[in-house]
Coordinates of C-alpha atoms and ligand atoms in Angstrom, one line a residue:
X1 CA -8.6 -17.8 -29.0
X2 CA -8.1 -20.8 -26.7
X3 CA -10.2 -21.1 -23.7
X4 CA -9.3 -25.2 -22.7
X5 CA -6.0 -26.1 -21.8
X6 CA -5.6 -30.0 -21.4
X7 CA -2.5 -30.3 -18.8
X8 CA -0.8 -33.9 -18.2
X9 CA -2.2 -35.2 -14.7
X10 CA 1.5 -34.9 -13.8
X11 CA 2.2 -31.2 -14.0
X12 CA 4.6 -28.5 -12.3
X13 CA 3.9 -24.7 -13.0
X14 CA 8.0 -24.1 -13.3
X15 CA 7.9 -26.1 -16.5
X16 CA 5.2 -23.5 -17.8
X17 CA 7.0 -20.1 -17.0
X18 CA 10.3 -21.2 -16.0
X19 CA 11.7 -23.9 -17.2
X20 CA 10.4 -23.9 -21.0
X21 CA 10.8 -20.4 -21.6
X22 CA 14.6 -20.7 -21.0
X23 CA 14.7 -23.2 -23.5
X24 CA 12.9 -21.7 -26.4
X25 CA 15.1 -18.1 -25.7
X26 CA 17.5 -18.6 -22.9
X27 CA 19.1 -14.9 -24.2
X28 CA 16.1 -12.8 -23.6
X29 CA 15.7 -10.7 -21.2
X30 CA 12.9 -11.9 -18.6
X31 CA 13.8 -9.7 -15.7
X32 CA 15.0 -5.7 -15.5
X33 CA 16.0 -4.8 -12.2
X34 CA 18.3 -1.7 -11.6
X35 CA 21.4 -2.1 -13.8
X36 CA 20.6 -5.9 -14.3
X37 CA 19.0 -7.7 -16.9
X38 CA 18.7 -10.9 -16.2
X39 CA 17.8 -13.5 -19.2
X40 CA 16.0 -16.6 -19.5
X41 CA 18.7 -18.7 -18.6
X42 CA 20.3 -17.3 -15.9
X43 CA 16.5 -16.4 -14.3
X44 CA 16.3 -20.4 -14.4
X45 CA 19.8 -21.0 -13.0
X46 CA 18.6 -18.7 -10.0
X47 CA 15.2 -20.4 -9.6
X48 CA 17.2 -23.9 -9.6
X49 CA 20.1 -22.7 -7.1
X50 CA 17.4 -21.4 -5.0
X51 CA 15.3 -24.7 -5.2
X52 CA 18.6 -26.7 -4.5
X53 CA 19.0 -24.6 -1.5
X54 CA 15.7 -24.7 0.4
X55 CA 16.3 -28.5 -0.4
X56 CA 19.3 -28.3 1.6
X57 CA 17.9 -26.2 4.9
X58 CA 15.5 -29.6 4.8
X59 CA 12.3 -28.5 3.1
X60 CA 10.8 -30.8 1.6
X61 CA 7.4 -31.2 -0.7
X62 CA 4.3 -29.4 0.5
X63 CA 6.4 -27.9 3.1
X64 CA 5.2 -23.7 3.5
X65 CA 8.0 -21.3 2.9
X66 CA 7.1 -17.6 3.6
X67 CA 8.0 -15.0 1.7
X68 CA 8.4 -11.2 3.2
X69 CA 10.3 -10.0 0.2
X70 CA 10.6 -6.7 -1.4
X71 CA 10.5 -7.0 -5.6
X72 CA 13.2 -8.2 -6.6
X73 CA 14.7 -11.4 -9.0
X74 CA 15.3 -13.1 -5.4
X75 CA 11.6 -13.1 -4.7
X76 CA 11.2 -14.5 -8.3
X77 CA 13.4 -17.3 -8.0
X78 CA 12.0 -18.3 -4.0
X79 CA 8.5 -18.5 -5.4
X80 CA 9.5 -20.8 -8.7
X81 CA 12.4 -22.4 -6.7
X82 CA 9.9 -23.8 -3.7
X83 CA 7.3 -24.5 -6.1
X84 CA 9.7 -26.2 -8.3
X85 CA 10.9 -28.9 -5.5
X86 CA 7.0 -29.0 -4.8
X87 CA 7.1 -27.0 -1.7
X88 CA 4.5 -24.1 -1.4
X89 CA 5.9 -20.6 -1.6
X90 CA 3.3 -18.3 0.6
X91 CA 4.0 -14.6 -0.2
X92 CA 3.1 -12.4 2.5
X93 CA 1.9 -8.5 2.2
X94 CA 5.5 -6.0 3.3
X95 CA 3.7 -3.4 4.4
X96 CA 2.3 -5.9 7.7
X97 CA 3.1 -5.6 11.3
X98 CA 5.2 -8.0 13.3
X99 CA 1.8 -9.5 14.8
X100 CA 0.9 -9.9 11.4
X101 CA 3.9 -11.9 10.4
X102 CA 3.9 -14.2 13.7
X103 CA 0.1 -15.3 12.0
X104 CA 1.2 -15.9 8.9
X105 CA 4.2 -17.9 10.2
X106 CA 1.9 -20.1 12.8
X107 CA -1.1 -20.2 10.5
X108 CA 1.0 -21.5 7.4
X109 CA 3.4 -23.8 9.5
X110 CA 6.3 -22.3 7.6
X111 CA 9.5 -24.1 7.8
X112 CA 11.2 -21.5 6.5
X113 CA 10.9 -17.8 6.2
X114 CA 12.6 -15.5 3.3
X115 CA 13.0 -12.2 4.0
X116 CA 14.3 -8.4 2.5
X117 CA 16.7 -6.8 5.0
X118 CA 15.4 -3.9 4.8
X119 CA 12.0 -5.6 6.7
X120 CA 14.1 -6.9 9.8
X121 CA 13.4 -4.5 11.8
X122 CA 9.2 -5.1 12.0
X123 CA 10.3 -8.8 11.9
X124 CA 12.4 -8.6 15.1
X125 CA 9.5 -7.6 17.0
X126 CA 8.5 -11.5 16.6
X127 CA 9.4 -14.0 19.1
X128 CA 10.7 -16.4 17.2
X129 CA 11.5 -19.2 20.2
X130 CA 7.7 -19.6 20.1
X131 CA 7.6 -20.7 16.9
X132 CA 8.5 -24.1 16.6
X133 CA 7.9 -25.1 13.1
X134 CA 10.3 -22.3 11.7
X135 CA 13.5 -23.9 11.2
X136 CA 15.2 -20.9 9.4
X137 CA 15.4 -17.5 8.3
X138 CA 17.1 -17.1 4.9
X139 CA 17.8 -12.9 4.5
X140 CA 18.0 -11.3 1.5
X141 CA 20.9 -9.0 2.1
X142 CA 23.0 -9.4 5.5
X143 CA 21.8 -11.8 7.9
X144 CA 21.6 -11.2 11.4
X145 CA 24.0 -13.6 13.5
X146 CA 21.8 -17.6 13.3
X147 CA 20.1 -16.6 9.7
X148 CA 21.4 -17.5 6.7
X149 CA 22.5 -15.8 3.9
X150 CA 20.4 -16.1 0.8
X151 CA 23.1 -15.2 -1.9
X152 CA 25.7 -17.2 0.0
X153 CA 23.2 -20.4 -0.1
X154 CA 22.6 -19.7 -3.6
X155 CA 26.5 -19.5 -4.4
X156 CA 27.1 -23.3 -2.4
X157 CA 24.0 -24.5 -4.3
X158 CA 24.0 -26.9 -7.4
X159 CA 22.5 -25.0 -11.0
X160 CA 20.6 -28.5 -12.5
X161 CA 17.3 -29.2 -10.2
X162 CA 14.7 -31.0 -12.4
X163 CA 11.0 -30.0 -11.6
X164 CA 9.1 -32.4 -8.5
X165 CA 6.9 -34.8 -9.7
X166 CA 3.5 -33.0 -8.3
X167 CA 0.0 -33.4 -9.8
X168 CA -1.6 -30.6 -11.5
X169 CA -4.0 -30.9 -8.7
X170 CA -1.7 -30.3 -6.0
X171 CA -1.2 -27.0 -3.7
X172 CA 1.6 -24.3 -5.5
X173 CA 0.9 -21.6 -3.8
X174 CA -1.0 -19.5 -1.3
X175 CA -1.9 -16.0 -1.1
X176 CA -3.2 -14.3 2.1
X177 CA -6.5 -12.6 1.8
X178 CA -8.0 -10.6 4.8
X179 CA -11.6 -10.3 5.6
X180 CA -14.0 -8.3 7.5
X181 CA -13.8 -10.5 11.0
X182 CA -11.3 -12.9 11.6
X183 CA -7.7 -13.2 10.5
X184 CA -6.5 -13.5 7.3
X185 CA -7.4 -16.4 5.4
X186 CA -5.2 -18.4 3.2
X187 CA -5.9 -18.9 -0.5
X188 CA -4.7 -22.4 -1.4
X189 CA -3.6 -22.3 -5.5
X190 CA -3.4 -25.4 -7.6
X191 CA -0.6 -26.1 -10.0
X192 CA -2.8 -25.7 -12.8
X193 CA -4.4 -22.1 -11.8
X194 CA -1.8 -19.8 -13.1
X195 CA -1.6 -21.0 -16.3
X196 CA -5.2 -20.4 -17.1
X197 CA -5.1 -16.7 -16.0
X198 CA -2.0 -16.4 -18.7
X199 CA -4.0 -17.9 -21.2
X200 CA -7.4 -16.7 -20.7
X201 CA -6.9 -12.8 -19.1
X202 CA -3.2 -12.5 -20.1
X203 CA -3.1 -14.0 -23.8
X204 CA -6.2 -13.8 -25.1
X205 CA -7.2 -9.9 -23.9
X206 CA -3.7 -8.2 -23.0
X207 CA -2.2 -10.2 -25.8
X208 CA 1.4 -10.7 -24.1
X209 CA 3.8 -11.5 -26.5
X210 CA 7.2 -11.6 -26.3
X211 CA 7.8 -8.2 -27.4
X212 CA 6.3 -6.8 -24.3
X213 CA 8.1 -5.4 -21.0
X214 CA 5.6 -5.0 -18.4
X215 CA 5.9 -3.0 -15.5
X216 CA 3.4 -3.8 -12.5
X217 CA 3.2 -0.8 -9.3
X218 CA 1.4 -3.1 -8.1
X219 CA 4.1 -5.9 -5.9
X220 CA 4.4 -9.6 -6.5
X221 CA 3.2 -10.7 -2.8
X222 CA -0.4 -9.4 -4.5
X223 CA -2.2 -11.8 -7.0
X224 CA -2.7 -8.8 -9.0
X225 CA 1.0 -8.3 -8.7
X226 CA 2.4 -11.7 -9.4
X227 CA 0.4 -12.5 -12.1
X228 CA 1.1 -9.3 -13.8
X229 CA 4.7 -9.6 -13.6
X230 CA 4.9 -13.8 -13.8
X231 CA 2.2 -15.2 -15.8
X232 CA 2.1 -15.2 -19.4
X233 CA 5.3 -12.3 -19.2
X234 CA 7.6 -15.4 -18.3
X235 CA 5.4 -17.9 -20.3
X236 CA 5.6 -15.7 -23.4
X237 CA 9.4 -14.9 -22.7
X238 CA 8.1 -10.6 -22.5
X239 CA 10.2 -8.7 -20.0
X240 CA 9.3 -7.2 -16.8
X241 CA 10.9 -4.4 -14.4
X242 CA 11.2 -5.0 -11.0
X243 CA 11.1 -1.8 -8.3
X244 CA 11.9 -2.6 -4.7
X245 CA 11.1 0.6 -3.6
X246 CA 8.0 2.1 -2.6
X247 CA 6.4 3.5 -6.0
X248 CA 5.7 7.4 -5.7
X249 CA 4.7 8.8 -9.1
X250 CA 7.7 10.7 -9.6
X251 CA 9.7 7.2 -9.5
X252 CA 6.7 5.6 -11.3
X253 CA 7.2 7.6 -14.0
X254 CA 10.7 7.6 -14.2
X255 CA 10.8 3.6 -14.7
X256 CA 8.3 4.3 -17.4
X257 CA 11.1 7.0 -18.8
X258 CA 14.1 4.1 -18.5
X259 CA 12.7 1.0 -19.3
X260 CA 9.8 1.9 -21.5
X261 CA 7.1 -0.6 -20.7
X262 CA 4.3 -1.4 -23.2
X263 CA 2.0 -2.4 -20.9
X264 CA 1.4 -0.6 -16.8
X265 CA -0.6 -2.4 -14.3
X266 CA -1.7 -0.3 -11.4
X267 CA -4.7 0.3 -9.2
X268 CA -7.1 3.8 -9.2
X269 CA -5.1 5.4 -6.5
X270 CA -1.8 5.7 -8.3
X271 CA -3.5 6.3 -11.5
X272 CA -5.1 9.5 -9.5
X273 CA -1.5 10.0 -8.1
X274 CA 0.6 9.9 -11.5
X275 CA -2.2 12.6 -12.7
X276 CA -1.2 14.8 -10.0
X277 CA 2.1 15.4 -11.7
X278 CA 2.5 18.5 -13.4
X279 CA 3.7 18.1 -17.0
X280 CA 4.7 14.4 -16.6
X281 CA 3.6 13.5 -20.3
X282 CA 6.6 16.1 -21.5
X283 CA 8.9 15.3 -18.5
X284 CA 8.7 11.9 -19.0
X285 CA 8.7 9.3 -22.2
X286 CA 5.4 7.4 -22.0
X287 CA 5.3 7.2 -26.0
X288 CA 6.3 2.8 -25.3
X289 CA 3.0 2.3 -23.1
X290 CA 0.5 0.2 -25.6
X291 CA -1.8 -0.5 -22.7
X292 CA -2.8 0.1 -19.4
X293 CA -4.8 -1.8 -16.7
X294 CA -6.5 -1.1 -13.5
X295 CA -7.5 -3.3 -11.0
X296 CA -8.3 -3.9 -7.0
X297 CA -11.4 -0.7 -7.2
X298 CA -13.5 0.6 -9.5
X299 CA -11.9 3.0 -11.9
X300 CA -13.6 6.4 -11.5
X301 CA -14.6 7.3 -15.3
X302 CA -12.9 10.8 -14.9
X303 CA -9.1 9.1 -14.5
X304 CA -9.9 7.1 -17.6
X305 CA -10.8 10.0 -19.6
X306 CA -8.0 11.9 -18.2
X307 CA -5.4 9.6 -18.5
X308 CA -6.2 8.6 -22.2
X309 CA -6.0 12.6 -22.9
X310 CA -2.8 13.0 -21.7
X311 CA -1.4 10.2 -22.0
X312 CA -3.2 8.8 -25.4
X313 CA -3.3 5.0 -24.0
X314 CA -6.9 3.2 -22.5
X315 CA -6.9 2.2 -19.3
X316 CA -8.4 -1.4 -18.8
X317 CA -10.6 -1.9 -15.7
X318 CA -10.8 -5.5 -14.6
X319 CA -12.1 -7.0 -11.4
X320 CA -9.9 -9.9 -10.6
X321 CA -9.5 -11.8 -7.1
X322 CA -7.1 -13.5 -4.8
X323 CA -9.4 -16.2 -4.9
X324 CA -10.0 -16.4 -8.7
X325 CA -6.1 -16.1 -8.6
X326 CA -6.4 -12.9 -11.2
X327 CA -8.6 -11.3 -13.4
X328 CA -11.9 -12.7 -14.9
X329 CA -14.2 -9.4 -15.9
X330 CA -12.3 -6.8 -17.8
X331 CA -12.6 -4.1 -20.8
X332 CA -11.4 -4.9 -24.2
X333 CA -8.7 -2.5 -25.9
X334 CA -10.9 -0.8 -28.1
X335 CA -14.1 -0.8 -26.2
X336 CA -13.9 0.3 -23.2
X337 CA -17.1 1.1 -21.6
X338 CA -15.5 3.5 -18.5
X339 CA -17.1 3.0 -15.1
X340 CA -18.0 -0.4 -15.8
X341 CA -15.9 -3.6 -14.7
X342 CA -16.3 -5.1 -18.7
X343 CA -17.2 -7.9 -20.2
X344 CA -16.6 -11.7 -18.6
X345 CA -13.5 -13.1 -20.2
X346 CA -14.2 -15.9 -22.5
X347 CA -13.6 -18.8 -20.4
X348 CA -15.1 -18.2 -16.9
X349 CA -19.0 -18.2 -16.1
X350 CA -20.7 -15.6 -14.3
X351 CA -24.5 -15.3 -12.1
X352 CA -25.6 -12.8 -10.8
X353 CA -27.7 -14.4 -8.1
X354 CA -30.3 -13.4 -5.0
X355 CA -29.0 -14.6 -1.4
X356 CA -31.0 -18.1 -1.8
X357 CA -28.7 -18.5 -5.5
X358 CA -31.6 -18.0 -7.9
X359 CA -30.4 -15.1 -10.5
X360 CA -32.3 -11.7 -11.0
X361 CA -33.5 -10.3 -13.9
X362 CA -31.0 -8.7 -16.6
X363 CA -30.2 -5.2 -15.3
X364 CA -31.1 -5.7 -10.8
X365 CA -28.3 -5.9 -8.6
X366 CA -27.2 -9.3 -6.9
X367 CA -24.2 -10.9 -6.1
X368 CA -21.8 -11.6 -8.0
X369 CA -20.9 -16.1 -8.6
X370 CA -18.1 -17.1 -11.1
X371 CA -17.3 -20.3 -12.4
X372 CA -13.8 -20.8 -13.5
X373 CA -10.7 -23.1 -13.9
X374 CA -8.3 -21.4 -11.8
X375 CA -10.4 -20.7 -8.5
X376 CA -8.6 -21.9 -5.0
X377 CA -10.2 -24.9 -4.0
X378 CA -10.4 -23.8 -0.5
X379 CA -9.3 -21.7 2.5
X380 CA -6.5 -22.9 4.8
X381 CA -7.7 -23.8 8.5
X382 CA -10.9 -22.0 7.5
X383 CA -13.5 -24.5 6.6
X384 CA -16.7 -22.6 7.5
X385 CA -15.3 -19.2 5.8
X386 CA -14.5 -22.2 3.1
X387 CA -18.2 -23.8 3.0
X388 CA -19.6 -20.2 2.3
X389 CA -17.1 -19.4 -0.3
X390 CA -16.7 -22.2 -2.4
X391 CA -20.0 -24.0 -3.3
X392 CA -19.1 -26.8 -5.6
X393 CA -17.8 -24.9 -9.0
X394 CA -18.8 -21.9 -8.3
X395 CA -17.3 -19.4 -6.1
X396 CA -18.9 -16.4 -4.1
X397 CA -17.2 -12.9 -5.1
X398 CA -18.5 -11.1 -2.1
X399 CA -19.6 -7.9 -4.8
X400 CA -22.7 -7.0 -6.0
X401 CA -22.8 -6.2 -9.6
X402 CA -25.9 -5.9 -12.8
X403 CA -25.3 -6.7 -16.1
X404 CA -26.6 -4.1 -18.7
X405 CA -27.9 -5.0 -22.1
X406 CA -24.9 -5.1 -24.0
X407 CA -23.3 -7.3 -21.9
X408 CA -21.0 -4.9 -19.2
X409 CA -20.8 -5.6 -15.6
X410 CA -21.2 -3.0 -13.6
X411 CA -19.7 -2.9 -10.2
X412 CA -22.3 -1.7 -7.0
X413 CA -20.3 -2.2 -3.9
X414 CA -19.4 -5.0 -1.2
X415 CA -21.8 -7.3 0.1
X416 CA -20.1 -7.1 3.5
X417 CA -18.0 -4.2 5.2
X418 CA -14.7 -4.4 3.7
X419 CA -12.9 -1.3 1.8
X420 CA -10.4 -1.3 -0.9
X421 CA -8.4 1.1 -0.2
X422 CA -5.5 2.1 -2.8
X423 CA -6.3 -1.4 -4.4
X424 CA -5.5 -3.4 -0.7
X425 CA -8.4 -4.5 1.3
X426 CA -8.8 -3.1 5.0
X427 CA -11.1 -4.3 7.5
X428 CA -13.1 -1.6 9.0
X429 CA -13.6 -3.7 12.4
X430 CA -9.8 -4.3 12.8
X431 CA -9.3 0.1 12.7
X432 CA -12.3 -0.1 15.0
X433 CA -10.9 -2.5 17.1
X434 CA -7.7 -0.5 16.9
X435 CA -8.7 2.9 17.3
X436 CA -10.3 1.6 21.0
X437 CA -7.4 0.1 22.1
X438 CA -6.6 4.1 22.8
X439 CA -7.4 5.6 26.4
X440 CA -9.3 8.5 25.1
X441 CA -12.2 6.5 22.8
X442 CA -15.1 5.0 24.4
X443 CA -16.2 4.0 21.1
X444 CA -16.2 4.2 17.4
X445 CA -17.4 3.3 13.7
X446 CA -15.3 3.3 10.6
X447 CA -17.2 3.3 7.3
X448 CA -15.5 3.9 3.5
X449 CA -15.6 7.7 2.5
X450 CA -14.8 9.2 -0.9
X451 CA -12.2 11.0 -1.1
X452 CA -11.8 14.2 -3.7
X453 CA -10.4 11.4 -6.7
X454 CA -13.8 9.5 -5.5
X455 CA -11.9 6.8 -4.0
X456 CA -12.7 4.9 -1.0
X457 CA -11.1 5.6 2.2
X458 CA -11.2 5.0 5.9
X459 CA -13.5 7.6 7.6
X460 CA -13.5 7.0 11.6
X461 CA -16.6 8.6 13.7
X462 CA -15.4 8.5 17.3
X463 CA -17.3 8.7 20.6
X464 CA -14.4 10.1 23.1
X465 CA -14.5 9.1 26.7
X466 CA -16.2 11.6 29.7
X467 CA -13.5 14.1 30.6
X468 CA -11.7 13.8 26.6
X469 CA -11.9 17.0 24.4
X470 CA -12.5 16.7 20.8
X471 CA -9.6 18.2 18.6
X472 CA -7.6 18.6 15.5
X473 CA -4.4 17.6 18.0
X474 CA -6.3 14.2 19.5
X475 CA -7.4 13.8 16.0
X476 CA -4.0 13.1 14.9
X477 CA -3.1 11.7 17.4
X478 CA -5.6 8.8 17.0
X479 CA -4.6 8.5 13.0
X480 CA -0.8 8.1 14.6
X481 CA -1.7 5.7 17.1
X482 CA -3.7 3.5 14.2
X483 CA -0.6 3.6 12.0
X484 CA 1.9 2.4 14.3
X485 CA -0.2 -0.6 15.5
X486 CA -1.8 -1.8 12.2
X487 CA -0.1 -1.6 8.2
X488 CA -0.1 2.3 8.1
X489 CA -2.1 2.5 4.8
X490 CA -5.6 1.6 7.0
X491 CA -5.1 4.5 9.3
X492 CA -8.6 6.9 8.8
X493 CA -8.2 9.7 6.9
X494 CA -10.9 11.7 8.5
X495 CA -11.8 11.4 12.2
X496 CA -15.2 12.9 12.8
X497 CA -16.2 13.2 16.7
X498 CA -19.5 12.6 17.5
X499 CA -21.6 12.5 20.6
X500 CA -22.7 8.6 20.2
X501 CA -23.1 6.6 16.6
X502 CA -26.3 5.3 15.3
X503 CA -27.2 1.7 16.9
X504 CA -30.2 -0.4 16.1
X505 CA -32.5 -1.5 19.1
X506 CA -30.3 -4.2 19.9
X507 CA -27.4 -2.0 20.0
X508 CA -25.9 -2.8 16.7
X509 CA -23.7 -0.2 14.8
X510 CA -25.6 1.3 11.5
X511 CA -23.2 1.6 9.2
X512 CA -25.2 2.8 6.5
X513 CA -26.5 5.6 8.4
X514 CA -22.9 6.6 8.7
X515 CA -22.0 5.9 5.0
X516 CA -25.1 8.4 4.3
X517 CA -23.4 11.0 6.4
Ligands
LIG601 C1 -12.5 -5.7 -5.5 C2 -12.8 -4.5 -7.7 C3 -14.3 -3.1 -8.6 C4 -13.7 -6.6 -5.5 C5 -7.1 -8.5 -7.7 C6 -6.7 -8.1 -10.0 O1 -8.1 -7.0 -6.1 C7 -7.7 -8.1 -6.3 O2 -7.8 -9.1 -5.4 P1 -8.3 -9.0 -3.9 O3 -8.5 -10.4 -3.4 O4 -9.7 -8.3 -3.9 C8 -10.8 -8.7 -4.7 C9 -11.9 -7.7 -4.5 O5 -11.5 -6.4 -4.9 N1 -12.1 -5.4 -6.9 C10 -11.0 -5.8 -7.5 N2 -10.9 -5.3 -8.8 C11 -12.0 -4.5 -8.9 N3 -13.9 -3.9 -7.6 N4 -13.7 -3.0 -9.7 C12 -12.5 -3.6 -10.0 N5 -11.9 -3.5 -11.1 O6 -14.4 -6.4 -4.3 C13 -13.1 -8.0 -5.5 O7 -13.9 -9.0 -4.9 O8 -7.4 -8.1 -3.1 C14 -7.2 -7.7 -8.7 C15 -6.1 -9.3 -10.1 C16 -5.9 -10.1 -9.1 C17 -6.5 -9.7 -7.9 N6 -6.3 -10.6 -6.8

């Protein structure tokens, strides 16, 4: 089992999982999407055409190109085809607001912007005239009259596009990753970061091998997602499917049916979802499945239990990170130890430390510090969020955890505020901030609840202004008004009114006391 890869100082990621693997079996299939299959080769003709053509619309190396793209080979071939001319492809989260997307296109400088049709609409709401760094807006689908067409550049655009000449130190890529205060921060990745999640998570645990077709519910614009579907699947030439659409379990399951994927990434929520449906192991062929993985929360021991009884594969809990690019605790198949994270993969270095970095006994709760090859070196435009973060070589996770004796990590919650919430972090002081932007609340807290499945969800405890009645109606309401003005999937699932929220002498908000509630 290799845990050191020695890379040429001179390194490009699309050699690793594009450009190789359609030499050693240009025929396979790398990519299923719909009626298509798209092999090796032509997957690397796309990536080149689409490299050739962000060339042409004038970006050039270490230029930002945004990515608001639905799953699909497209999205495939932006990311490899910027990162293969050196330019830095920054997939951005579909399920954002407009004011959303006008940060990520100021914050990144994005030159240009690559976009689904079907996510237009959200995007008009941007003024684009204020952003002078955007040049263009490439749509995937039918442009609107000044974009251009992204199968039509394609079309004009040469096949042969040999890889940049970038260091293995260099930026790739960037990921978005929110926090509890402050906007979104982006996660600057190396050139030589993937490839050590596909050898060290990917290769050495999962065991991807060419055999394999993956299917990930969880979307490439996540670094769960995109290394799931991209890693060591392309490296190892394995297939994967690609769903644009939005994956309810019925249409979760019916991939599994057509495609018949040996291994399923997916976070608690959806596990707890496909269990909801009646029958589905004699509806539906799962018989292909040889493993499945959860990652993004906790996995609640019951789902684990449940799903191996009906469904006669493991589950493999992981914690992974945007930061740490993917996952670097995780089960083995085989020993699963449900409700814990698992055991450190074999090339990382975990502490589990006090606040002042000195570690605590075997067993005690601390905070969680990994040491690892294919960490982000840094936040973008964030330097103190950067100085806390990153300290030298090792990196703070933000989670508190205890090792047992054998050797498990066991996860025991956030060091600051911030909920997972279906696998997607959510900031309880942005709903906060939300939820007062309404004319009938004076003020509020929002705390993570658990919900029947005992996952995490938003619970909102809302002080209503003099002269406002508390009901079922305003309730609503305030869980409507939330989901228009923020990604939908923060909106609180409970609202609870109260007559004021706990606050410390100095007036500060005491969450726990809430959490307790
Ligand atoms: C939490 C978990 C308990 C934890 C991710 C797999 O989730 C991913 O990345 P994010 O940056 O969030 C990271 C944070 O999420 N978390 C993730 N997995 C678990 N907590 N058990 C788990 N199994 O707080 C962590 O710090 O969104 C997951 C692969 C790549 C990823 N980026």
């Amino acid at each position: 089992m290799g845990t050191d890869i020695q890379l040429p100082e001179r390194y490009n990621m699309a050699t690793t999982f594009i450009d190789e693997p359609a030499r050693r079996r240009p025929d396979r299939v790398a990519i299923y999407y719909g009626d298509q299959a798209l092999t090796y080769r032509e997957l690397q003709e796309l990536v080149n055409r689409t490299g050739n053509a962000l060339r042409g619309l004038g970006v050039e190396v270490e230029d930002r190109v945004l990515l608001i793209v639905l799953d699909c080979p497209e999205f495939v071939a932006a990311f490899f085809g910027a990162i293969k001319i050196g330019a830095i492809p920054v997939p951005i989260n579909t399920l954002m607001r407009a004011s959303d997307f006008e940060y990520f296109l100021r914050d990144s400088r994005a030159k240009v912007l690559v976009v689904s049709e079907p996510l237009l609409p959200e995007l008009e709401k941007v003024d684009r005239r204020a952003l002078r760094d955007l040049k263009h807006v490439v749509v995937i689908g039918t442009p609107r009259p000044g974009d251009r067409c992204f199968a039509d550049l394609v079309k004009e655009a040469s096949a042969e596009l040999e890889a940049a000449d970038t260091s293995r130190d260099e930026m790739a890529f960037w990921l978005y990753s929110s926090g509890s205060t402050g906007l979104p921060k982006g996660v600057v990745h190396l050139q030589h970061d993937a490839i050590w999640c596909a050898e060290l998570y990917f290769k050495n645990i999962l065991g991807i091998n060419e055999r394999d077709i993956v299917f990930s519910v969880a979307k490439l614009f996540f670094a769960y997602g995109l290394g799931n579907c991209l890693y060591a699947t392309l490296q190892e030439g394995a297939a994967c499917v690609l769903l644009p659409d939005r994956p309810t379990p019925e249409k979760v399951f019916e991939v599994i049916d057509r495609y018949q994927p040996t291994v399923f990434y997916a976070v608690p929520t959806m596990y707890a979802a496909l269990l909801q449906v009646k029958d589905a192991e004699r509806g539906y062929r799962t018989g292909s499945l040889r493993l499945c993985v959860s990652a993004g929360e906790a996995l609640p021991p019951r789902l684990y239990q449940e799903w191996r009884d009906r469904f006669g594969t493991e589950i493999l809990d992981g914690i992974g990170s945007t930061e740490i690019c993917h996952i670097f605790i995780s089960n083995r198949p085989g020993r699963v130890r449900p409700g814990a994270s698992g055991l450190l993969v074999e090339g990382y270095e975990a502490r589990i430390v006090e606040e002042d970095g000195q570690p605590v006994p075997r067993g005690e709760v601390g905070n969680l510090w990994i040491k690892g090859e294919s960490i982000a070196p840094f936040y973008w435009n964030k330097h103190q969020k950067t100085k806390q973060t990153m300290l030298g070589e090792w990196i703070v996770t933000g989670d508190k955890y205890y090792q047992d004796e054998d050797g498990s990590y066991w996860y025991a919650g956030r060091a600051d505020d911030m909920l997972k919430v279906g696998g997607i972090w959510v900031s309880p002081v942005e709903v906060e901030n939300t939820l007062v932007g309404h004319p009938a609340v004076l003020e509020c807290a929002v705390v993570g609840a658990e919900d029947e499945e005992q996952l995490v969800k938003p619970k909102a405890f809302v002080v209503l202004r003099q002269g406002q009645t508390a009901s079922p109606a305003l309730a609503e309401e305030l869980q409507a008004f939330v989901k228009d003005k923020i990604a939908p999937y923060k909106y609180p699932r409970w609202i609870e009114f109260v007559p004021e929220l706990p606050k410390t002498a100095t007036g500060k908000i005491q969450r726990f006391r809430l959490r307790q509630g």
